[in-house]
PDB file of C-alpha atoms and ligand atoms in Angstrom:
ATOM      1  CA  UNK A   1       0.000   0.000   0.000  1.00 96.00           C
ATOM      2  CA  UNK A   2       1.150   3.479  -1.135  1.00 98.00           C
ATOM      3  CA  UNK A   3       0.195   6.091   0.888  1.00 99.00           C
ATOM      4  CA  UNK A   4       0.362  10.018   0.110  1.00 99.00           C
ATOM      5  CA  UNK A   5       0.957  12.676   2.720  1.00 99.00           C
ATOM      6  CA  UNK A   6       0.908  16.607   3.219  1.00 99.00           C
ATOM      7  CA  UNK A   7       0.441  19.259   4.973  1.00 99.00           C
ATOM      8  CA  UNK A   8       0.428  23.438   5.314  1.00 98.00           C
ATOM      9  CA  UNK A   9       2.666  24.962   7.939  1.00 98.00           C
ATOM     10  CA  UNK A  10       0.113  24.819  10.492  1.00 98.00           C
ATOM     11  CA  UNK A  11       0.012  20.545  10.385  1.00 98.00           C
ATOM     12  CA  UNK A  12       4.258  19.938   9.306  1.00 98.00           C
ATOM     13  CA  UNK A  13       4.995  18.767  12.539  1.00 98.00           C
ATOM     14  CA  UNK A  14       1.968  16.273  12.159  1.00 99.00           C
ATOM     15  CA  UNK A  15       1.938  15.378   9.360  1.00 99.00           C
ATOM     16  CA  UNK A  16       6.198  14.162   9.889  1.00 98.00           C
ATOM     17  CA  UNK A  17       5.254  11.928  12.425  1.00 99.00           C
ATOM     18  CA  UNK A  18       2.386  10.588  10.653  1.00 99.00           C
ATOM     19  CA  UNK A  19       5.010   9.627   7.968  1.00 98.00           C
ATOM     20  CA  UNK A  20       7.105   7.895  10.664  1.00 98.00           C
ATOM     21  CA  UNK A  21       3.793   5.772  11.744  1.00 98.00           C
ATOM     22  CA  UNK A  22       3.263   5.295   8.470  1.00 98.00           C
ATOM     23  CA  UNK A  23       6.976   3.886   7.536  1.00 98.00           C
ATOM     24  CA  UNK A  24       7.134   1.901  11.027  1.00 98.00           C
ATOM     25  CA  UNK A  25       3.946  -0.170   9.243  1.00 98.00           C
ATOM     26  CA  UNK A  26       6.189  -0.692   6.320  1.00 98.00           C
ATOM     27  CA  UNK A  27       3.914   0.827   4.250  1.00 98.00           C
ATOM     28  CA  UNK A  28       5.230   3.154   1.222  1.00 98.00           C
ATOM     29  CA  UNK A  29       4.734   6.920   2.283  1.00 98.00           C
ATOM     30  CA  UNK A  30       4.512   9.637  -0.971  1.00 98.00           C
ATOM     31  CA  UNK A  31       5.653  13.030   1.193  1.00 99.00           C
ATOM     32  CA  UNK A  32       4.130  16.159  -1.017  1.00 99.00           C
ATOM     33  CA  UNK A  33       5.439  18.494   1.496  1.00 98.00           C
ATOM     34  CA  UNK A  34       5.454  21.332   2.884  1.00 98.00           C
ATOM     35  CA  UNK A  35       8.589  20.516   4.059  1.00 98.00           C
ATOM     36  CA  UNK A  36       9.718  23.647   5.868  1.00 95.00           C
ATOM     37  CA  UNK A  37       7.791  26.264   8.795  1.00 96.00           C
ATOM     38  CA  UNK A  38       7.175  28.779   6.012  1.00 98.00           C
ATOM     39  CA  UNK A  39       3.535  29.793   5.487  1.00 98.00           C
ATOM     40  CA  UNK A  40       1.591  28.003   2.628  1.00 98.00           C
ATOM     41  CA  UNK A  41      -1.674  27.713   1.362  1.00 98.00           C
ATOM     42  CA  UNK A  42      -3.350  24.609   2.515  1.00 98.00           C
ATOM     43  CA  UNK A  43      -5.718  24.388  -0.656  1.00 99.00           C
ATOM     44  CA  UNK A  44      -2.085  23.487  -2.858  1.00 98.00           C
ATOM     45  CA  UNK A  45      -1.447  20.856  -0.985  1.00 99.00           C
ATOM     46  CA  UNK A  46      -4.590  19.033  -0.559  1.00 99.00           C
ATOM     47  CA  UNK A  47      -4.849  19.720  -4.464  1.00 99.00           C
ATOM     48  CA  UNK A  48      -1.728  17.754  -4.765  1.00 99.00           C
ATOM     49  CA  UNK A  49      -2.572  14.379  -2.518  1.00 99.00           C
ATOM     50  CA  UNK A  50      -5.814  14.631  -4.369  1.00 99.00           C
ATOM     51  CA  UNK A  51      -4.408  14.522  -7.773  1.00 98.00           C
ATOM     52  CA  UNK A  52      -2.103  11.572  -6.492  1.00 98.00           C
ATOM     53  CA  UNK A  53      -5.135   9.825  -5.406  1.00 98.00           C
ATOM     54  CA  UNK A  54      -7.174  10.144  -8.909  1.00 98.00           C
ATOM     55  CA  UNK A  55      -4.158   9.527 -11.013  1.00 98.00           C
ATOM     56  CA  UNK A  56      -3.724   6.471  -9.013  1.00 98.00           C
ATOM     57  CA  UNK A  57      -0.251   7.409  -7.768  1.00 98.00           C
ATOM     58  CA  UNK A  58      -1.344   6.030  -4.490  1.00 98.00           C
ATOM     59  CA  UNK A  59      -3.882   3.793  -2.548  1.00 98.00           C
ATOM     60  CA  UNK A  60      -4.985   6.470  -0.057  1.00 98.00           C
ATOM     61  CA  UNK A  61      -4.295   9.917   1.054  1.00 99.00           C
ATOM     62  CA  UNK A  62      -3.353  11.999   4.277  1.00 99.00           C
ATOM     63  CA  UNK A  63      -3.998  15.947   5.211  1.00 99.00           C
ATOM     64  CA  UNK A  64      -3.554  17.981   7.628  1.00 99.00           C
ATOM     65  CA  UNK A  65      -3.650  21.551   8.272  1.00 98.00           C
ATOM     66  CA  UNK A  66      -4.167  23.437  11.516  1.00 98.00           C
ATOM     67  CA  UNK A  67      -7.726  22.019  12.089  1.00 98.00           C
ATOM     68  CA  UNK A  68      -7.842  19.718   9.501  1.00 98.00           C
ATOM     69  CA  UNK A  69     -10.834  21.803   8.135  1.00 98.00           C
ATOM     70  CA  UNK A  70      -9.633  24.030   5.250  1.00 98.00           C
ATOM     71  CA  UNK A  71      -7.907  21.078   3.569  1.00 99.00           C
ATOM     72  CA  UNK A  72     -10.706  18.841   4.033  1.00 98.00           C
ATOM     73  CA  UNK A  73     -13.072  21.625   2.346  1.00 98.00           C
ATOM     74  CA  UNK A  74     -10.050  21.859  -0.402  1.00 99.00           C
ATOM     75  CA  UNK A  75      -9.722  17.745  -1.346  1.00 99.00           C
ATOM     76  CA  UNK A  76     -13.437  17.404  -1.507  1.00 98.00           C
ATOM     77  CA  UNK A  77     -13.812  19.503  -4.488  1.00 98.00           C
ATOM     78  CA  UNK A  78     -11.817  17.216  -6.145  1.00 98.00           C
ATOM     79  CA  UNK A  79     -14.621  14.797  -7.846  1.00 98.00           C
ATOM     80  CA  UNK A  80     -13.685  10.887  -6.845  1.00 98.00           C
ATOM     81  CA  UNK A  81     -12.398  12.240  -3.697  1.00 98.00           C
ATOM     82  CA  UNK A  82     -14.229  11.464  -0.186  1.00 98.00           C
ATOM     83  CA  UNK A  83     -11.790  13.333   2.257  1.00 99.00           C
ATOM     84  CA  UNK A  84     -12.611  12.881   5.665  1.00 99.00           C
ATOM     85  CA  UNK A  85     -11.921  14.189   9.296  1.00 99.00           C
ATOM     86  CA  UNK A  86     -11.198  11.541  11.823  1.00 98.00           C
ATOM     87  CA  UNK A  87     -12.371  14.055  15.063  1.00 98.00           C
ATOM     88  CA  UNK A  88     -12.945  10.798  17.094  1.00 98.00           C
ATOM     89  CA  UNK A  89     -11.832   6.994  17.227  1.00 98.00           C
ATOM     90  CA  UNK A  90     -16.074   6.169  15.982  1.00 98.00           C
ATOM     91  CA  UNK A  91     -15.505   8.263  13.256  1.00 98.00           C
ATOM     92  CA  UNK A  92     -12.306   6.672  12.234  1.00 98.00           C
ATOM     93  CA  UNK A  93     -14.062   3.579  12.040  1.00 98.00           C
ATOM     94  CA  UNK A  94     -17.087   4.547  10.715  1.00 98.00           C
ATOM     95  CA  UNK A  95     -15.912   6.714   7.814  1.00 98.00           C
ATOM     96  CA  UNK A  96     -14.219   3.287   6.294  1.00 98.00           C
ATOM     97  CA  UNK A  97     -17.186   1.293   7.182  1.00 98.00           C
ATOM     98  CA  UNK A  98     -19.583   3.783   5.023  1.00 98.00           C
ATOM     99  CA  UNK A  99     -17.982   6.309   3.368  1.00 98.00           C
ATOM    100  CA  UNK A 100     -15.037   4.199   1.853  1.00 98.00           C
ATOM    101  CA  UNK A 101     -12.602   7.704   2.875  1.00 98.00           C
ATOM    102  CA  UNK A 102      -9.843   7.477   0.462  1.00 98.00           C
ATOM    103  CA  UNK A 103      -8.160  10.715   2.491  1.00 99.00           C
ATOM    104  CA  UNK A 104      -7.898  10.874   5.507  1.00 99.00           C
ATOM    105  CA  UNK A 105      -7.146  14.474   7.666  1.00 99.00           C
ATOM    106  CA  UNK A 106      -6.194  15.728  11.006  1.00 99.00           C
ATOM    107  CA  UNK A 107      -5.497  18.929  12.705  1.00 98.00           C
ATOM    108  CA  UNK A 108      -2.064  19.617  13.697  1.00 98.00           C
ATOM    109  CA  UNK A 109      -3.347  22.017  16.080  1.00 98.00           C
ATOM    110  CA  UNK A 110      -6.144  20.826  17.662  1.00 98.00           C
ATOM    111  CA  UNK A 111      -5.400  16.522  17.735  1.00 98.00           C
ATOM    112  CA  UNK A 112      -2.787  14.978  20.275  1.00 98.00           C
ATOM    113  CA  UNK A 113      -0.051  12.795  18.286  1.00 98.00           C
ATOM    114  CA  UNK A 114      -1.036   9.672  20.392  1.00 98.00           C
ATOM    115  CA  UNK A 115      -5.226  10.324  19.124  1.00 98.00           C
ATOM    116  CA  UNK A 116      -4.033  10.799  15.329  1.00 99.00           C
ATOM    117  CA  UNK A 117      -1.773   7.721  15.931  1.00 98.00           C
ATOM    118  CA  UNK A 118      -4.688   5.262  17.320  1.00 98.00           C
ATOM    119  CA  UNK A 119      -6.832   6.652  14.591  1.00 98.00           C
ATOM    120  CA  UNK A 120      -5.034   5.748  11.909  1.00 98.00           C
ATOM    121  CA  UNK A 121      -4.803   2.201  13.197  1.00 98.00           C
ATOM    122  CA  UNK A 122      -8.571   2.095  13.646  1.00 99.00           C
ATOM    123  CA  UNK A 123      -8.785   3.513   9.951  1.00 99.00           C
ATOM    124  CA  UNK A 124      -6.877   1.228   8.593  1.00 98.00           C
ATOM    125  CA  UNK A 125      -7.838  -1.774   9.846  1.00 98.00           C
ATOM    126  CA  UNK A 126     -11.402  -1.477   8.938  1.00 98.00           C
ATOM    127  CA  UNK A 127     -13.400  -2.590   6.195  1.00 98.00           C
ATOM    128  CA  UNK A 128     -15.632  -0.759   3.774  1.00 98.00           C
ATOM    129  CA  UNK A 129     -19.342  -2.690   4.188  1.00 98.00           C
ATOM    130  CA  UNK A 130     -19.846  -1.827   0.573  1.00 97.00           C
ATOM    131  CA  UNK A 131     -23.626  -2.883  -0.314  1.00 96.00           C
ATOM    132  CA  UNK A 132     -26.245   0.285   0.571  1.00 97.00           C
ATOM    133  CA  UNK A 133     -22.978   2.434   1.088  1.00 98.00           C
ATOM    134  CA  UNK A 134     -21.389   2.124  -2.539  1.00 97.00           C
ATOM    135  CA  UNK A 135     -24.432   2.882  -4.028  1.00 97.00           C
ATOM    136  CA  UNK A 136     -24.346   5.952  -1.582  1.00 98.00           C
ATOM    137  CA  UNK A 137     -20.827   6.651  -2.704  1.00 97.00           C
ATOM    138  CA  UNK A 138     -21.858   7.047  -6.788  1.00 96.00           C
ATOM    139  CA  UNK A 139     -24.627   9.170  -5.854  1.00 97.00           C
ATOM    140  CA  UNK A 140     -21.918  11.553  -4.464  1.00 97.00           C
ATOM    141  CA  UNK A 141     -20.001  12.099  -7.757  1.00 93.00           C
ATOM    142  CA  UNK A 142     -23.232  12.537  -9.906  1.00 92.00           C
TER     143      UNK A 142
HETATM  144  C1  RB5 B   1      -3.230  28.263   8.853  1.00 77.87           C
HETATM  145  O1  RB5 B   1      -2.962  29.318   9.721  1.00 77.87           O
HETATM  146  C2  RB5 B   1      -4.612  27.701   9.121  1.00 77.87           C
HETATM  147  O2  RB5 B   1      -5.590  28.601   8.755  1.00 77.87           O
HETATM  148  C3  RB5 B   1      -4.801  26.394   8.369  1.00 77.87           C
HETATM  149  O3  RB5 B   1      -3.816  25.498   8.745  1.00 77.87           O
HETATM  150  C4  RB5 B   1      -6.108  25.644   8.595  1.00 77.87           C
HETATM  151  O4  RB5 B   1      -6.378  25.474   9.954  1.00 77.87           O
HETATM  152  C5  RB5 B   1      -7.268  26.090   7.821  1.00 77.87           C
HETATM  153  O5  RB5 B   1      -8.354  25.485   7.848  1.00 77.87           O
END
């Protein structure tokens, strides 16, 4: 599995160790930056784990930004994409039991490194139900 990650200024520190989880799974981590504490616009980089995602560069995608909200807002204008927020453990699971995420976001400044961590985990061992939900899932693209 090939995972892509990035971040604004506001989630770098994040979105670093989220690589690191990542890598300690052995899974493949795509970093699209930022890679620096200079001030970006978060919309860039969710456009760029988005495009990753539809051009099937990799299998799923991570954001973050400060809250995790402007990047979210970003990705899901991106048609194919279902970016979601994983506020609490439930969601974590339940956004891969329904909604199939294929990005997955966090705030750097408002999630604890240990919550993100044990999210992820719940995330990604989950499985989509399919059934009701995919047909849910093609009436979001229409
Ligand atoms: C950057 O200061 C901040 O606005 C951004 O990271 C994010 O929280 C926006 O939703």
């Amino acid at each position: 599995m090939k995972i892509a990650i990035a971040s604004d200024h506001a989630g770098l520190e994040m979105k670093d160790f989220i690589g690191e989880v990542l890598k300690q799974k052995k899974i493949d981590v795509l970093d699209l930056g930022t890679n620096d504490t200079a001030s970006v616009d978060y919309p860039l980089f969710a456009d760029k784990v988005a495009e990753a995602i539809l051009a099937h560069q990799a299998d799923l995608g991570v954001l973050v930004c400060g809250t995790g909200i402007g990047i979210s807002i970003r990705a899901n204008r991106h048609k194919g994409i279902r970016a979601a927020l994983l506020y609490s453990d439930e969601v974590a699971e339940m956004v891969k039991r329904h909604n199939n995420a294929n990005v997955i976001v966090f705030g750097g400044r408002t999630m604890a490194k240990d919550e993100v961590a044990k999210r992820i985990d719940i995330f990604l061992n989950t499985e989509f139900e399919g059934g009701r939900h995919q047909k849910r899932i093609d009436m979001l693209d229409m």
